[in-house]
CSV table of C-alpha atoms and ligand atoms in Angstrom, one decimal:
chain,number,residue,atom,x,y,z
V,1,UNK,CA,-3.9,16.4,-13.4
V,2,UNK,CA,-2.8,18.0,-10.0
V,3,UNK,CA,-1.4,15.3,-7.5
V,4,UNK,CA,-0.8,15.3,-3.5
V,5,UNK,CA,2.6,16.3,-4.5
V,6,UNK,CA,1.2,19.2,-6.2
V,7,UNK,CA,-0.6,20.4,-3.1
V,8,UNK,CA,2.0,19.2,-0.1
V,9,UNK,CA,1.0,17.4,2.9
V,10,UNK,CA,-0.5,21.0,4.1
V,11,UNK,CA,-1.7,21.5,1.5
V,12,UNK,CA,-4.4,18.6,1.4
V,13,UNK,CA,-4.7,18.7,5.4
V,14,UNK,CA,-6.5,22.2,4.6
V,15,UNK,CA,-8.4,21.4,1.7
V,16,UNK,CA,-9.8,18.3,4.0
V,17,UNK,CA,-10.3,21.2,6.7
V,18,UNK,CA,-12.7,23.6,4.2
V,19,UNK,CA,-14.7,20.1,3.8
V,20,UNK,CA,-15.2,19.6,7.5
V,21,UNK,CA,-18.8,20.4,9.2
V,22,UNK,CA,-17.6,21.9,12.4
V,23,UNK,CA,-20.1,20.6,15.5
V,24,UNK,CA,-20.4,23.6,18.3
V,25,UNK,CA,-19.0,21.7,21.2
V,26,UNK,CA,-16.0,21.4,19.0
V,27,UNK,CA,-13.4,24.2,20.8
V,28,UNK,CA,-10.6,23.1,18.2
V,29,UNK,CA,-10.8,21.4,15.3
V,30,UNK,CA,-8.1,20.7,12.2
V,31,UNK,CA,-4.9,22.5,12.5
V,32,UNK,CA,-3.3,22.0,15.9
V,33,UNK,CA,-1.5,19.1,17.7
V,34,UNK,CA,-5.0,17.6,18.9
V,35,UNK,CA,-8.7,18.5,18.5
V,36,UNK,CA,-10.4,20.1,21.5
V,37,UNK,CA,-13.9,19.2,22.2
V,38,UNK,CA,-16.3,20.5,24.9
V,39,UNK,CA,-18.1,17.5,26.2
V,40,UNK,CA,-20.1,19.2,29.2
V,41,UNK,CA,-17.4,18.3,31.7
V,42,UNK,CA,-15.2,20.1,33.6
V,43,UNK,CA,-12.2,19.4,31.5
V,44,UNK,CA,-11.9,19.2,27.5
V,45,UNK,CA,-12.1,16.1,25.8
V,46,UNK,CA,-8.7,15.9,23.8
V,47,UNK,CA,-8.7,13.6,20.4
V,48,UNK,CA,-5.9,13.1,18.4
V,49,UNK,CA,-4.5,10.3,16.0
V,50,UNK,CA,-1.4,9.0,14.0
V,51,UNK,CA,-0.4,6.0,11.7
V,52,UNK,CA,3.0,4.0,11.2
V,53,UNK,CA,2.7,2.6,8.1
V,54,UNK,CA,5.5,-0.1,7.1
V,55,UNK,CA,7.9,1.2,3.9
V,56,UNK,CA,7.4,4.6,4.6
V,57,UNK,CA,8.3,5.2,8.5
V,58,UNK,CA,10.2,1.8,9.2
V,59,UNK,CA,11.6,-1.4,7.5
V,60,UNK,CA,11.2,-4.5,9.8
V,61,UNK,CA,15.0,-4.7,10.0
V,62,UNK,CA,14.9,-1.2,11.8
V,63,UNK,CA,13.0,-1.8,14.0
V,64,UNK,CA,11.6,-4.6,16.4
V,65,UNK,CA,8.3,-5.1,16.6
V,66,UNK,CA,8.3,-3.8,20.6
V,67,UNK,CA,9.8,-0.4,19.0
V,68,UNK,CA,7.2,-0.2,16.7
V,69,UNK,CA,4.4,-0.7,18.8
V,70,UNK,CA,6.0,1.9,21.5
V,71,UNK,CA,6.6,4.7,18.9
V,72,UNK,CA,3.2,4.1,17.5
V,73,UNK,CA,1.6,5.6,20.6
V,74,UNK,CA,4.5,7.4,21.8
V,75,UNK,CA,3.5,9.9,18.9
V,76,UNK,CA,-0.1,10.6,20.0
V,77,UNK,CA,1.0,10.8,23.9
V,78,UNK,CA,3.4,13.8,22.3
V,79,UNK,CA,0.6,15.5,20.5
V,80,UNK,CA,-1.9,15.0,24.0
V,81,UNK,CA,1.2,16.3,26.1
V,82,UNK,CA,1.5,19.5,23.7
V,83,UNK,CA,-1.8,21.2,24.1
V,84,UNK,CA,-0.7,20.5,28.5
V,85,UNK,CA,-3.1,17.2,28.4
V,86,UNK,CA,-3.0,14.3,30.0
V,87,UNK,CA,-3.4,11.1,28.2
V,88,UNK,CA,-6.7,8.1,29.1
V,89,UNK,CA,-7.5,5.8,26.3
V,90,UNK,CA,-6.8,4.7,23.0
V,91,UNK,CA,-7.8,2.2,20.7
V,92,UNK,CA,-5.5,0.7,18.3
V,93,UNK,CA,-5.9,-0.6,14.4
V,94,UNK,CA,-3.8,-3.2,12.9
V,95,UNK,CA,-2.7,-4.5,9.4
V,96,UNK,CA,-0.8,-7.2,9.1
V,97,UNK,CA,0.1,-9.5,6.5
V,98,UNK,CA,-1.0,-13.6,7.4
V,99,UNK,CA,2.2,-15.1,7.0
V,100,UNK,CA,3.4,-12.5,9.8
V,101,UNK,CA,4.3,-14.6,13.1
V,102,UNK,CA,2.7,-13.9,16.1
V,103,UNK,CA,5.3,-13.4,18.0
V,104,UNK,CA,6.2,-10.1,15.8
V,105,UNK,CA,2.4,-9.4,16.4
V,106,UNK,CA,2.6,-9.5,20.2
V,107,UNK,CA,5.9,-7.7,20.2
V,108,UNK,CA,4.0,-4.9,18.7
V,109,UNK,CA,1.5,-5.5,21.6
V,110,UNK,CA,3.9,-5.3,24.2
V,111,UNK,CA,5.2,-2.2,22.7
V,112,UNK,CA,2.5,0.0,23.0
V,113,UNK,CA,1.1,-1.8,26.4
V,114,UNK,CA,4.4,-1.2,28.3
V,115,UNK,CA,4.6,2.4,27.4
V,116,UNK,CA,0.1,3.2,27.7
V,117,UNK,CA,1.0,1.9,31.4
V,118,UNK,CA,3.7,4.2,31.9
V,119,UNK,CA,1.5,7.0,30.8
V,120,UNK,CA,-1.6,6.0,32.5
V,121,UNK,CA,-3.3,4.6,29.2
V,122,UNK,CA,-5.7,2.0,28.4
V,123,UNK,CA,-6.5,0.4,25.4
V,124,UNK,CA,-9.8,0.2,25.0
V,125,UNK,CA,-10.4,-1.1,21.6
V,126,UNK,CA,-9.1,-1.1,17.9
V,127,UNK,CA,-9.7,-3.0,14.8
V,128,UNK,CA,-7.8,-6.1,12.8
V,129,UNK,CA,-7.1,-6.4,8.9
V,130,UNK,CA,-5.3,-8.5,7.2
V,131,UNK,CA,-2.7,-6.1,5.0
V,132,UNK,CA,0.5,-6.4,2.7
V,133,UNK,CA,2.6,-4.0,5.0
V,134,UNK,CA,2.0,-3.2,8.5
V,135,UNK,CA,-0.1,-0.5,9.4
V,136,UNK,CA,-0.5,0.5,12.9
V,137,UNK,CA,-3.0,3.4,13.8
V,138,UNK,CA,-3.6,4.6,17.1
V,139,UNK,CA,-6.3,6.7,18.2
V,140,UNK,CA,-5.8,8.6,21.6
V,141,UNK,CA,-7.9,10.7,24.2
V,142,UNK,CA,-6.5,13.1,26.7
V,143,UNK,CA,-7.6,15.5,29.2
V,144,UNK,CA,-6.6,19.2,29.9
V,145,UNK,CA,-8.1,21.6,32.6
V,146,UNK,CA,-10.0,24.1,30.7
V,147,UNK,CA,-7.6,26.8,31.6
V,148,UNK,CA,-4.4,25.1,30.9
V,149,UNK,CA,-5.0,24.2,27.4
V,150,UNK,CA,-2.4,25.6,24.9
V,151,UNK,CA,-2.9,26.0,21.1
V,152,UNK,CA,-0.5,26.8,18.4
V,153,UNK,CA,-2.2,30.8,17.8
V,154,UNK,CA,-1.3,32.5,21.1
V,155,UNK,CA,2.1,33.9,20.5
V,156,UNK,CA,2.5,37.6,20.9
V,157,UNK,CA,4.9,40.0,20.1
V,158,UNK,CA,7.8,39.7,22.5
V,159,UNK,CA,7.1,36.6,24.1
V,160,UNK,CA,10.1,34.1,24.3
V,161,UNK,CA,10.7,31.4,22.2
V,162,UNK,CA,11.6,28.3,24.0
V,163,UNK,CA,12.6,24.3,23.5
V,164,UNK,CA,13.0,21.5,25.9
V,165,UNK,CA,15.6,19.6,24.7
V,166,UNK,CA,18.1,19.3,21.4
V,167,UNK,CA,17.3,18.7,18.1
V,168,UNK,CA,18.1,17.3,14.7
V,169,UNK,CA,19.7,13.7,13.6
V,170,UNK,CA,16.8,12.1,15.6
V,171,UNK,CA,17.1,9.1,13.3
V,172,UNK,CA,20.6,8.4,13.2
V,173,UNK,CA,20.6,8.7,16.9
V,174,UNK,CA,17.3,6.6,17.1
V,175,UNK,CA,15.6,8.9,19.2
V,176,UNK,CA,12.6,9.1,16.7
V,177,UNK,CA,12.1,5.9,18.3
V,178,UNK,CA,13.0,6.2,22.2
V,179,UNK,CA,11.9,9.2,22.8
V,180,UNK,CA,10.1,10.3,26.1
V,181,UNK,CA,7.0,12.0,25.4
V,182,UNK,CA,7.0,15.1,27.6
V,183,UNK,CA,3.9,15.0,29.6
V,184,UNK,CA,5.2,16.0,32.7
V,185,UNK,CA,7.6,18.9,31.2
V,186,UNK,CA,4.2,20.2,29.8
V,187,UNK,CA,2.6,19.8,33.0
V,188,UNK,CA,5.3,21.7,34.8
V,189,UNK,CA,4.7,24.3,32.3
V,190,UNK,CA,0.6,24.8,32.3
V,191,UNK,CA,0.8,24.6,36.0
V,192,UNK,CA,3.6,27.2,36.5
V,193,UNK,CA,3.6,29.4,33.1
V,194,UNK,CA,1.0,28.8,31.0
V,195,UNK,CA,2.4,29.6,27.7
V,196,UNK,CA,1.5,31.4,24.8
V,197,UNK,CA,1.4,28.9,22.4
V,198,UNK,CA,2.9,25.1,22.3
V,199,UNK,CA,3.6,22.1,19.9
V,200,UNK,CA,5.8,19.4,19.6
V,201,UNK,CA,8.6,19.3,17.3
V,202,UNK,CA,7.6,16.4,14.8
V,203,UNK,CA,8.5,17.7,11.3
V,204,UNK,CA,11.4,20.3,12.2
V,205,UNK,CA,11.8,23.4,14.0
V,206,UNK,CA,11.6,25.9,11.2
V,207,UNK,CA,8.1,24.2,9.9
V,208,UNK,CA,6.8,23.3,13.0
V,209,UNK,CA,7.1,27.2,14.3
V,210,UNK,CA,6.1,28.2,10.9
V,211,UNK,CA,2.5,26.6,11.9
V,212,UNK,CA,2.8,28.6,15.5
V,213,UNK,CA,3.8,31.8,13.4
V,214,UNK,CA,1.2,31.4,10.7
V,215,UNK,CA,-1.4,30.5,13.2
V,216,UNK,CA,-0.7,33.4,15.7
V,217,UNK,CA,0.1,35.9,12.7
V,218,UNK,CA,3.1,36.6,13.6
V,219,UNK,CA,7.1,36.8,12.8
V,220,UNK,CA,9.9,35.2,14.9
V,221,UNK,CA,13.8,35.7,15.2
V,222,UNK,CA,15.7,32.5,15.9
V,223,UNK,CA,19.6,32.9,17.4
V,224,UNK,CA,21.5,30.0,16.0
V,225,UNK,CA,24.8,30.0,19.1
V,226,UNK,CA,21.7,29.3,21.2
V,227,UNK,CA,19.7,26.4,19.5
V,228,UNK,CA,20.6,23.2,21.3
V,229,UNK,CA,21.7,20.7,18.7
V,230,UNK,CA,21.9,17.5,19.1
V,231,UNK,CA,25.1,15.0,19.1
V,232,UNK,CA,26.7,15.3,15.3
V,233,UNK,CA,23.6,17.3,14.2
V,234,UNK,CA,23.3,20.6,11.7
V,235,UNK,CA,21.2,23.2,12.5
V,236,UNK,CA,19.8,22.3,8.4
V,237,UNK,CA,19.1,19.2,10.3
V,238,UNK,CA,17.5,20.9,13.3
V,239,UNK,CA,15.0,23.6,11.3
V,240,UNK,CA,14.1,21.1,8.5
V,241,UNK,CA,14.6,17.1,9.6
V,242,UNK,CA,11.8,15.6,11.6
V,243,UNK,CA,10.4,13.6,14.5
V,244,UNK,CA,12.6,15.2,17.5
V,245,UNK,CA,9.4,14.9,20.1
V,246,UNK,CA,11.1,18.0,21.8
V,247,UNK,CA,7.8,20.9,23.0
V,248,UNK,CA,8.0,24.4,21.3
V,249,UNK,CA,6.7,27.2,23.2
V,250,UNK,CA,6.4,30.4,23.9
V,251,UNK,CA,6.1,32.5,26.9
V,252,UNK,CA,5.3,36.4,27.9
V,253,UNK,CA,8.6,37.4,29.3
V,254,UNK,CA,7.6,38.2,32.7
V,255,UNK,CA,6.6,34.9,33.4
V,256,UNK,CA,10.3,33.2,31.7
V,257,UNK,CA,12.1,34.1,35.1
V,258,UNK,CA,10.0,31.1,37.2
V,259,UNK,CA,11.0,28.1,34.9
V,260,UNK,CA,14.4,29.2,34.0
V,261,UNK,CA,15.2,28.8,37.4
V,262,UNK,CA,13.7,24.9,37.4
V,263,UNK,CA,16.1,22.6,38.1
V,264,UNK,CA,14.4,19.3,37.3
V,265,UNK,CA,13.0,20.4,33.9
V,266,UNK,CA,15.5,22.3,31.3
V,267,UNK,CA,14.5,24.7,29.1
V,268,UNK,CA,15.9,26.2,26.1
V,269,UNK,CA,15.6,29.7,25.2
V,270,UNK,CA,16.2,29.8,21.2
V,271,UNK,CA,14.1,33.2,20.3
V,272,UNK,CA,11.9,35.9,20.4
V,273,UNK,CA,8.3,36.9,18.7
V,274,UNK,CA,8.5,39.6,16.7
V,275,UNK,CA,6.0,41.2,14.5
V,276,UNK,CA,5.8,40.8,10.8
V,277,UNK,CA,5.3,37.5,9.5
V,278,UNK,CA,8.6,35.6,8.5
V,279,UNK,CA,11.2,33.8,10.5
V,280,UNK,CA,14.6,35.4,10.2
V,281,UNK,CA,17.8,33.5,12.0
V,282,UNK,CA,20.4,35.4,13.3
V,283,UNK,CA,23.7,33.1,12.7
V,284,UNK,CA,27.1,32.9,14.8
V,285,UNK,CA,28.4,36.3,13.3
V,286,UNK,CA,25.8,38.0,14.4
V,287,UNK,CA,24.1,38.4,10.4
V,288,UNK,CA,20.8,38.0,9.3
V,289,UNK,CA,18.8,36.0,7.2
V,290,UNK,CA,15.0,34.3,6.2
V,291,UNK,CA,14.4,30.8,7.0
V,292,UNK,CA,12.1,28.8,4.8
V,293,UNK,CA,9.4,27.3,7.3
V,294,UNK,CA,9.4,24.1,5.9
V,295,UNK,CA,9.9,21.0,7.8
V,296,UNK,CA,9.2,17.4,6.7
V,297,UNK,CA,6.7,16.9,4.1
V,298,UNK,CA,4.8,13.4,3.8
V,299,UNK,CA,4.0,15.0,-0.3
A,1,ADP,P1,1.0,16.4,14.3
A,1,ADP,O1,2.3,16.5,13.6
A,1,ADP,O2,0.9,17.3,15.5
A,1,ADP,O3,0.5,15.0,14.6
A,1,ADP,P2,-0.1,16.8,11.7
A,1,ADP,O4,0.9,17.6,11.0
A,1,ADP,O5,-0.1,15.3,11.4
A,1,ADP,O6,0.0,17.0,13.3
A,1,ADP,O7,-1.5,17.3,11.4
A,1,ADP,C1,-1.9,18.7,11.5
A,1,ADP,C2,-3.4,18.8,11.6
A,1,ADP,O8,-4.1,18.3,10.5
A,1,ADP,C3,-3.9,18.1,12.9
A,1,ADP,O9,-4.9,18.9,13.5
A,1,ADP,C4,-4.5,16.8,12.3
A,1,ADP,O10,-5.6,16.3,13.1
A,1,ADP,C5,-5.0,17.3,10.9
A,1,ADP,N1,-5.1,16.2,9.9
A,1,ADP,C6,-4.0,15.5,9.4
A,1,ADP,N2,-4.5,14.7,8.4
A,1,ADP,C7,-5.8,14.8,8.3
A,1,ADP,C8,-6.9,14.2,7.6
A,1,ADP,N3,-6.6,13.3,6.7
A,1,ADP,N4,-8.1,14.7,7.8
A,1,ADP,C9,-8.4,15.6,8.7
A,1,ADP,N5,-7.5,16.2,9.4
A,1,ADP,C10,-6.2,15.9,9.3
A,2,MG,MG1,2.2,17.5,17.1
């Protein structure tokens, strides 16, 4: 019998993706950090959703319940801010078990409120089960100006690899938790750049440009002395660990001058498009090799 471990967490995302009846006003569908829809308007409608299931991304003890409820839209503001959206309205579904106590319950609440009102978000909605664990789903719109949408296929040869902040050890540091999602960094970027291509870093550099790679056909060189790691971190930590929230991108190299230069937003440049297909790192002597792109893995 195969399994979900059999196939991966990719795997099964592109098996659901060969099932999928594609509508023509959908622009983007599976496969980047949001869907992009058409919806008549001067802007694209952007969709995207994630889940925080209890026992699998957090024990009670780790967390409180206001953590929870922040990270649980934090996520989806990460994915809106990575296609250079801007996040409106989510609704958000609950399990919870009945002997929970409210007040856990409305720390949750509070969570995600306080943050949706630092990003401009309203809740509009959700649903209510009673569950075992707690399950938190959120389901987020955005916005993006038709011509300042980025996807993960638009890297070219030569274009400059770039990061917005270190990575790796996310948990141990607890950022996976109190991390900023980088709206207006991506702003900055769509209104001044316009990269090539763009994600966020949930599931580890090396994966996560994998998807940029594969999607744009393409190879990369990474240079290790100038990946940004963060405090205590490996660089195994920084291509393979996940959840750092930092943006990927790429840019042409004529246009890298204008942001280096930025001095509220900092950017790091970690590498360069080159043709081929695979991902090579060059490390601190100067030598060569292939980097697996895998990142985290649910399966
Ligand atoms: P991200 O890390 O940016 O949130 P994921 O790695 O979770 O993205 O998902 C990659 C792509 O696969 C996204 O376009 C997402 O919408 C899609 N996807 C994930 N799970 C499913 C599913 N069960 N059915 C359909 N699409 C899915
Ligand atoms: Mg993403």
């Amino acid at each position: 019998m195969k399994t979900l471990y059999d196939l991966g967490e990719f795997g099964l995302i592109e098996r659901f993706a060969k099932q999928v009846h594609a509508g023509r006003d959908v622009v983007k569908g599976i496969g980047d950090d949001t869907a992009v829809i058409d919806n008549g308007g001067e802007e694209y409608l952007l969709m995207t959703t994630d889940m925080l299931v209890e026992g699998s991304h957090f024990l009670r003890t780790m967390m409180s319940p206001q953590e929870i409820g922040r990270k649980s839209l934090a996520c989806s503001i990460s994915d809106i801010a990575a296609m250079g959206g801007i996040p409106t309205y989510a609704v958000v579904s609950l399990g919870a078990p009945a002997n929970m106590s409210v007040q856990f319950i409305e720390g949750i609440g509070q969570g995600i409120n306080n943050l949706a009102k630092d990003f401009g978000v309203t809740v509009v909605g959700g649903d209510t089960v009673k569950n075992n664990r707690i399950i938190i789903n959120v389901a987020l719109l955005g916005k993006v100006k038709k011509d300042e949408v980025v996807y993960r296929n638009g890297a070219r040869k030569n274009d400059l690899i770039f990061v917005t902040g270190p990575l790796g050890n996310s948990f141990r540091t607890r950022k996976h938790i109190h991390f900023k999602p980088l709206v207006e960094d991506a702003q900055f970027l769509v209104k001044n750049v316009k990269p090539s291509s763009m994600m966020d870093v949930s599931d580890g550099l090396a994966g996560d440009l994998g998807h940029i790679l594969r999607q744009s056909q393409i190879g990369a060189v990474l240079f290790e002395k100038k990946i940004p790691l963060a405090k205590d971190a490996t660089l195994n930590q920084a291509l393979h660990d996940g959840e750092d929230f930092e943006l990927l991108f790429t840019v042409n190299p004529d246009q890298a001058e204008v942001f280096r230069k930025s001095k509220k937003f900092k950017f790091y440049e970690i590498g360069k498009i080159v043709s081929g297909s695979a991902l090579t790192l060059v490390d601190v002597k100067g030598k060569k090799r292939k980097v697996e792109m895998k990142g985290f893995e649910h399966f």
